[in-house]
Coordinates of C-alpha atoms and ligand atoms in Angstrom, one line a residue:
X1 CA 2.4 -2.0 -31.3
X2 CA 5.8 -3.0 -32.8
X3 CA 8.4 -4.3 -30.4
X4 CA 11.6 -2.3 -29.9
X5 CA 13.5 -5.5 -29.6
X6 CA 12.7 -9.1 -30.7
X7 CA 14.9 -11.9 -29.7
X8 CA 14.3 -15.1 -31.8
X9 CA 15.8 -18.5 -30.9
X10 CA 18.9 -16.9 -29.5
X11 CA 21.8 -19.3 -28.6
X12 CA 25.1 -18.8 -27.1
X13 CA 27.4 -21.8 -26.6
X14 CA 30.9 -21.4 -25.1
X15 CA 33.6 -24.0 -26.0
X16 CA 35.3 -26.1 -23.3
X17 CA 38.8 -26.7 -24.5
X18 CA 41.5 -29.2 -23.6
X19 CA 44.9 -29.4 -25.3
X20 CA 43.6 -26.9 -28.0
X21 CA 40.7 -29.1 -28.8
X22 CA 37.0 -28.3 -28.2
X23 CA 35.8 -31.2 -26.1
X24 CA 32.3 -29.9 -25.1
X25 CA 30.0 -26.9 -25.2
X26 CA 28.5 -24.9 -22.3
X27 CA 25.0 -24.1 -23.5
X28 CA 24.6 -20.9 -21.6
X29 CA 21.7 -19.6 -23.7
X30 CA 19.8 -22.3 -25.7
X31 CA 17.0 -21.0 -27.9
X32 CA 15.5 -18.0 -26.1
X33 CA 12.8 -15.9 -27.7
X34 CA 10.9 -12.8 -26.4
X35 CA 9.8 -9.3 -27.4
X36 CA 10.2 -6.0 -25.6
X37 CA 7.8 -3.1 -26.4
X38 CA 8.4 0.7 -26.2
X39 CA 8.3 2.0 -22.7
X40 CA 8.2 -1.6 -21.3
X41 CA 10.3 -3.3 -18.6
X42 CA 10.8 -7.0 -19.3
X43 CA 12.3 -8.8 -16.3
X44 CA 14.6 -11.8 -16.6
X45 CA 14.9 -14.0 -13.5
X46 CA 16.4 -17.3 -12.5
X47 CA 19.1 -18.8 -10.3
X48 CA 22.7 -17.8 -10.9
X49 CA 24.2 -19.6 -13.9
X50 CA 20.8 -19.8 -15.7
X51 CA 22.0 -17.6 -18.6
X52 CA 20.2 -14.4 -17.9
X53 CA 23.4 -12.2 -17.9
X54 CA 24.7 -13.9 -21.0
X55 CA 21.4 -13.2 -22.7
X56 CA 21.6 -9.5 -21.9
X57 CA 25.2 -9.2 -23.1
X58 CA 24.6 -11.2 -26.3
X59 CA 21.6 -9.0 -27.2
X60 CA 24.0 -6.0 -27.0
X61 CA 26.7 -7.9 -29.0
X62 CA 29.2 -7.6 -26.2
X63 CA 29.3 -11.3 -26.8
X64 CA 28.9 -12.7 -30.3
X65 CA 25.8 -15.0 -30.5
X66 CA 26.2 -18.6 -31.7
X67 CA 22.9 -18.4 -33.6
X68 CA 19.4 -16.8 -33.6
X69 CA 18.2 -13.3 -34.5
X70 CA 18.1 -10.1 -32.5
X71 CA 15.9 -7.5 -34.2
X72 CA 16.3 -3.9 -32.9
X73 CA 13.9 -1.4 -34.5
X74 CA 13.6 -3.9 -37.4
X75 CA 17.3 -4.4 -38.0
X76 CA 19.1 -7.7 -37.3
X77 CA 21.7 -6.8 -34.8
X78 CA 23.7 -10.0 -35.4
X79 CA 24.5 -8.7 -38.9
X80 CA 25.3 -5.0 -38.2
X81 CA 28.8 -3.7 -39.1
X82 CA 30.5 -0.3 -39.2
X83 CA 28.2 2.8 -39.0
X84 CA 25.1 0.7 -38.3
X85 CA 26.8 -1.1 -35.4
X86 CA 27.8 2.3 -34.0
X87 CA 24.2 3.5 -34.3
X88 CA 23.1 0.4 -32.4
X89 CA 25.8 1.0 -29.7
X90 CA 24.4 4.5 -29.1
X91 CA 20.7 3.5 -29.0
X92 CA 21.1 0.3 -26.8
X93 CA 23.0 0.7 -23.6
X94 CA 23.8 -1.3 -20.5
X95 CA 24.0 -0.6 -16.7
X96 CA 26.4 -3.0 -15.0
X97 CA 26.0 -4.6 -11.6
X98 CA 29.2 -3.3 -10.1
X99 CA 29.3 0.5 -9.8
X100 CA 32.9 0.3 -8.5
X101 CA 34.3 -1.1 -11.8
X102 CA 32.0 0.4 -14.3
X103 CA 33.6 3.9 -14.2
X104 CA 37.2 4.9 -15.1
X105 CA 38.9 6.0 -11.8
X106 CA 41.1 8.5 -13.7
X107 CA 38.2 10.5 -15.3
X108 CA 36.2 13.2 -13.7
X109 CA 32.4 12.9 -13.8
X110 CA 32.3 15.6 -16.6
X111 CA 34.8 13.7 -18.8
X112 CA 33.1 10.3 -18.0
X113 CA 29.8 11.7 -19.3
X114 CA 31.2 13.7 -22.2
X115 CA 33.5 11.0 -23.6
X116 CA 30.7 8.9 -25.3
X117 CA 28.9 12.0 -26.3
X118 CA 31.9 13.2 -28.3
X119 CA 32.6 9.7 -29.6
X120 CA 29.1 9.4 -31.1
X121 CA 29.4 13.0 -32.6
X122 CA 26.4 14.4 -30.6
X123 CA 26.4 18.2 -30.8
X124 CA 26.1 20.0 -27.5
X125 CA 26.0 23.8 -27.3
X126 CA 27.2 24.1 -23.6
X127 CA 28.8 20.9 -22.4
X128 CA 28.9 22.0 -18.7
X129 CA 25.2 22.9 -18.7
X130 CA 24.4 19.7 -20.5
X131 CA 26.2 17.5 -17.9
X132 CA 24.8 19.5 -15.0
X133 CA 21.2 18.9 -16.3
X134 CA 21.9 15.2 -16.7
X135 CA 23.3 15.0 -13.1
X136 CA 20.3 16.8 -11.8
X137 CA 17.9 14.4 -13.5
X138 CA 19.6 11.4 -11.7
X139 CA 19.7 13.1 -8.3
X140 CA 23.2 14.6 -8.3
X141 CA 24.2 18.3 -8.9
X142 CA 26.9 20.6 -10.2
X143 CA 29.1 20.2 -7.1
X144 CA 29.8 16.7 -8.4
X145 CA 31.0 17.8 -11.9
X146 CA 34.8 17.7 -11.4
X147 CA 35.0 14.9 -8.8
X148 CA 36.5 11.5 -9.4
X149 CA 34.7 8.1 -8.9
X150 CA 36.5 7.3 -5.6
X151 CA 34.8 10.3 -4.0
X152 CA 31.3 8.8 -4.4
X153 CA 29.3 6.1 -2.6
X154 CA 28.1 3.0 -4.5
X155 CA 24.6 4.5 -5.1
X156 CA 26.1 7.8 -6.4
X157 CA 28.4 5.9 -8.8
X158 CA 25.3 4.1 -10.2
X159 CA 23.7 7.5 -10.7
X160 CA 26.8 8.7 -12.6
X161 CA 26.6 5.5 -14.8
X162 CA 22.9 6.3 -15.4
X163 CA 23.7 10.0 -16.4
X164 CA 26.3 8.6 -18.8
X165 CA 23.6 6.4 -20.4
X166 CA 21.1 9.2 -20.5
X167 CA 23.5 11.5 -22.3
X168 CA 23.2 9.2 -25.4
X169 CA 19.4 9.2 -25.3
X170 CA 19.1 5.4 -25.9
X171 CA 15.8 3.6 -26.7
X172 CA 16.7 0.4 -24.9
X173 CA 18.8 -0.3 -21.7
X174 CA 19.9 -3.6 -20.3
X175 CA 19.9 -3.3 -16.5
X176 CA 22.1 -6.1 -15.3
X177 CA 21.5 -6.5 -11.5
X178 CA 21.9 -2.7 -11.2
X179 CA 21.2 -2.6 -7.5
X180 CA 22.4 -5.9 -6.1
X181 CA 25.7 -4.4 -4.9
X182 CA 23.9 -1.6 -3.0
X183 CA 22.4 -1.2 0.4
X184 CA 18.6 -1.8 0.5
X185 CA 17.7 1.9 1.1
X186 CA 20.0 3.0 -1.8
X187 CA 18.5 0.3 -3.9
X188 CA 15.0 1.7 -3.6
X189 CA 16.2 5.2 -4.6
X190 CA 17.9 3.9 -7.7
X191 CA 14.9 1.8 -8.7
X192 CA 12.6 4.7 -8.3
X193 CA 14.9 6.9 -10.4
X194 CA 15.0 4.3 -13.1
X195 CA 11.1 4.2 -13.1
X196 CA 10.9 8.0 -13.3
X197 CA 13.4 8.1 -16.2
X198 CA 11.4 5.5 -18.1
X199 CA 8.3 7.7 -17.7
X200 CA 10.1 10.8 -18.8
X201 CA 12.1 9.4 -21.7
X202 CA 10.1 6.3 -22.7
X203 CA 13.0 3.8 -22.3
X204 CA 12.5 0.1 -22.7
X205 CA 14.4 -1.9 -20.1
X206 CA 15.6 -5.5 -19.9
X207 CA 15.8 -5.9 -16.2
X208 CA 18.0 -8.8 -15.1
X209 CA 17.9 -9.9 -11.5
X210 CA 17.8 -12.9 -9.2
X211 CA 15.7 -10.9 -6.7
X212 CA 12.1 -11.7 -7.5
X213 CA 10.7 -8.9 -5.2
X214 CA 12.7 -6.3 -7.2
X215 CA 11.6 -7.8 -10.5
X216 CA 7.9 -7.7 -9.4
X217 CA 8.3 -4.0 -8.5
X218 CA 10.1 -3.0 -11.8
X219 CA 8.7 -5.2 -14.6
X220 CA 5.6 -5.1 -16.7
X221 CA 6.2 -8.6 -18.1
X222 CA 8.8 -11.1 -17.1
X223 CA 10.5 -14.3 -18.2
X224 CA 11.8 -17.1 -16.0
X225 CA 15.0 -18.8 -17.1
X226 CA 16.2 -22.2 -16.2
X227 CA 19.5 -23.7 -17.5
X228 CA 19.6 -21.6 -20.7
X229 CA 15.9 -21.7 -21.6
X230 CA 12.8 -19.7 -20.8
X231 CA 10.3 -21.8 -19.0
X232 CA 7.5 -19.2 -18.3
X233 CA 6.8 -15.7 -19.8
X234 CA 3.9 -13.4 -19.0
X235 CA 2.7 -10.3 -17.2
X236 CA 4.6 -10.0 -13.9
X237 CA 1.4 -9.6 -11.8
X238 CA -0.1 -12.8 -13.4
X239 CA 3.1 -14.8 -12.8
X240 CA 3.2 -13.7 -9.1
X241 CA -0.5 -14.4 -8.6
X242 CA -0.6 -17.6 -10.5
X243 CA 2.8 -19.1 -11.3
X244 CA 2.3 -22.1 -13.7
X245 CA 5.7 -23.7 -14.1
X246 CA 6.8 -25.8 -11.1
X247 CA 10.2 -24.1 -11.2
X248 CA 8.5 -20.6 -11.0
X249 CA 6.4 -21.9 -8.1
X250 CA 9.5 -23.1 -6.3
X251 CA 11.4 -19.8 -6.9
X252 CA 8.4 -17.8 -5.5
X253 CA 8.3 -20.1 -2.5
X254 CA 11.9 -19.2 -1.7
X255 CA 11.1 -15.4 -1.2
X256 CA 11.6 -14.7 2.5
X257 CA 8.4 -13.7 4.5
X258 CA 9.1 -11.3 7.4
X259 CA 6.2 -12.6 9.7
X260 CA 7.3 -16.0 11.3
X261 CA 3.7 -17.1 11.7
X262 CA 2.9 -16.6 8.0
X263 CA 6.2 -18.0 7.0
X264 CA 5.5 -21.3 9.0
X265 CA 2.0 -21.6 7.3
X266 CA 3.5 -21.0 3.9
X267 CA 6.3 -23.4 4.4
X268 CA 3.7 -26.2 5.2
X269 CA 1.8 -25.4 2.0
X270 CA 4.6 -24.6 -0.5
X271 CA 7.4 -26.5 -2.1
X272 CA 10.9 -25.2 -1.8
X273 CA 13.6 -25.2 -4.6
X274 CA 15.6 -28.4 -3.9
X275 CA 19.0 -29.4 -5.2
X276 CA 21.4 -27.6 -7.5
X277 CA 20.8 -27.0 -11.2
X278 CA 22.6 -29.6 -13.4
X279 CA 25.6 -28.6 -15.6
X280 CA 24.8 -26.6 -18.7
X281 CA 27.6 -28.7 -20.5
X282 CA 25.4 -31.8 -20.5
X283 CA 21.9 -30.7 -19.6
X284 CA 19.3 -33.4 -18.9
X285 CA 17.3 -34.8 -21.8
X286 CA 13.6 -33.8 -22.1
X287 CA 12.5 -31.1 -19.7
X288 CA 15.7 -29.8 -18.1
X289 CA 14.0 -29.3 -14.8
X290 CA 12.9 -32.9 -14.5
X291 CA 15.6 -34.1 -12.0
X292 CA 14.3 -31.5 -9.5
X293 CA 10.6 -31.5 -10.4
X294 CA 8.1 -33.2 -8.0
X295 CA 5.6 -33.6 -10.9
X296 CA 8.0 -35.2 -13.4
X297 CA 6.4 -38.0 -15.5
X298 CA 7.8 -40.3 -18.2
X299 CA 7.4 -37.9 -21.1
X300 CA 9.3 -35.2 -19.1
X301 CA 12.4 -37.4 -19.2
X302 CA 12.1 -38.1 -22.9
X303 CA 10.8 -35.0 -24.7
X304 CA 11.3 -31.3 -24.3
X305 CA 8.0 -29.6 -23.5
X306 CA 6.7 -27.0 -26.1
X307 CA 6.0 -23.4 -25.1
X308 CA 2.2 -23.1 -24.9
X309 CA -0.1 -20.2 -24.4
X310 CA -2.2 -20.8 -21.3
X311 CA -4.1 -17.5 -21.2
X312 CA -3.8 -14.1 -22.9
X313 CA -0.1 -13.5 -23.0
X314 CA 0.9 -16.0 -20.4
X315 CA 3.1 -18.8 -21.8
X316 CA 4.7 -21.9 -20.2
X317 CA 7.0 -24.8 -21.2
X318 CA 5.7 -27.7 -19.2
X319 CA 4.0 -31.1 -20.0
X320 CA 1.4 -30.3 -17.3
X321 CA -0.1 -27.8 -19.7
X322 CA 0.8 -29.2 -23.2
X323 CA -0.7 -32.0 -25.2
X324 CA 1.8 -34.9 -25.7
Ligands
SF4_401 FE1 8.1 -30.9 -14.2 FE2 7.5 -32.3 -16.4 FE3 6.7 -29.8 -16.2 FE4 9.3 -30.3 -16.5 S1 7.7 -30.7 -18.0 S2 8.4 -28.9 -15.1 S3 9.5 -32.2 -15.3 S4 6.0 -31.5 -15.0

C-alpha cells in the first residue's frame, strides 16, 4: 500500500537573533522520517519541547521547513504553490489543542463551517442541510446552527472544529493534542468520535500527544521523539509491550498506575525519566539522550546511533541494538 504522507529527513531550525545577527539555531526538528498509510493513525509522543508540534505544523506548511521532503499523495508539499498549495490546504487539515482560540468568536457555527467550504469552491445544494448533517455526525444538532462559540463548552467547541474539518473531506488530519485542554470524560467522547469518523471516512491521522495512554488507545503505529529526532518507531502495541529505546522505557515508566501496591512493585523494577532534556540550541554530541541514559557507553558520547530495524516494522536508534 502506498503511504498518504511520507516525511523524509525533515528539518526545521529557528534562528536565535541578537542585534539583528543570527547567533545560533534552535534545532526543533532535526532529520525526522516516517510514513502514514491510508486509514492509519500515527502517534507522535515525547516530552514538551521535543519538536512534535513543530513537526506537525511543518508538514502542513504552517511553518516553512528548513530542508527535507514531505510527499503528500506523491506531490512534494515543500514545492507546492498557487492552486496546488490550495489543493493541499483542502486535503490536509489540523485540529488544534485549544478549542477556545481555534474558532472565530464573531461567527455563528453555520458561518464557521461554511466559510472554508465557500473558499475552496465546494458546491453544496442546501447549505443548511449540509451543515446540520455535519453537526449530527460529530454529536451536535440543528439547535446549535446559529449559536456563537462562547455558548458552547470546550468539548462542544472541539466538535465544531471537527465539523469544520469534515466539511472539506480531507484525506489527512493533524490532531495536535486535541483533547489535552478537556475534562477526562469529554476527552473519551472526542477520541471515540475521532475513531468513528476515521472508520466512516478513511482519514489518516497524525496524532500528537504527550499522553502515552491516549496515544496507545488511538494509534496503530507511533514514533517517539527526543530533542528533535525520532528514537523509536513501530506498531503501538509492540512499543508498549516491548519498548526498546531507554528513553521510551523511561517514558512508559512515568505513566501513573492507580493501584498503590502495583505502583510500588513497578517503581522498584522500573527506571524513571531523570533530569531535564538539554537545550535544542546546542544538543549533546553522539546520542542526544546520553546525558540522561543509564546505559550510555563511550560510543554513545561520540557517534549518533543509526536507525536499525529490530523486528518486522519496529525500528530504534540506539547503540544497544546497532553494530558500531
Ligand atoms: Fe543510551 Fe547509548 Fe542507546 Fe543513547 S545510544 S539511548 S546513550 S545506550
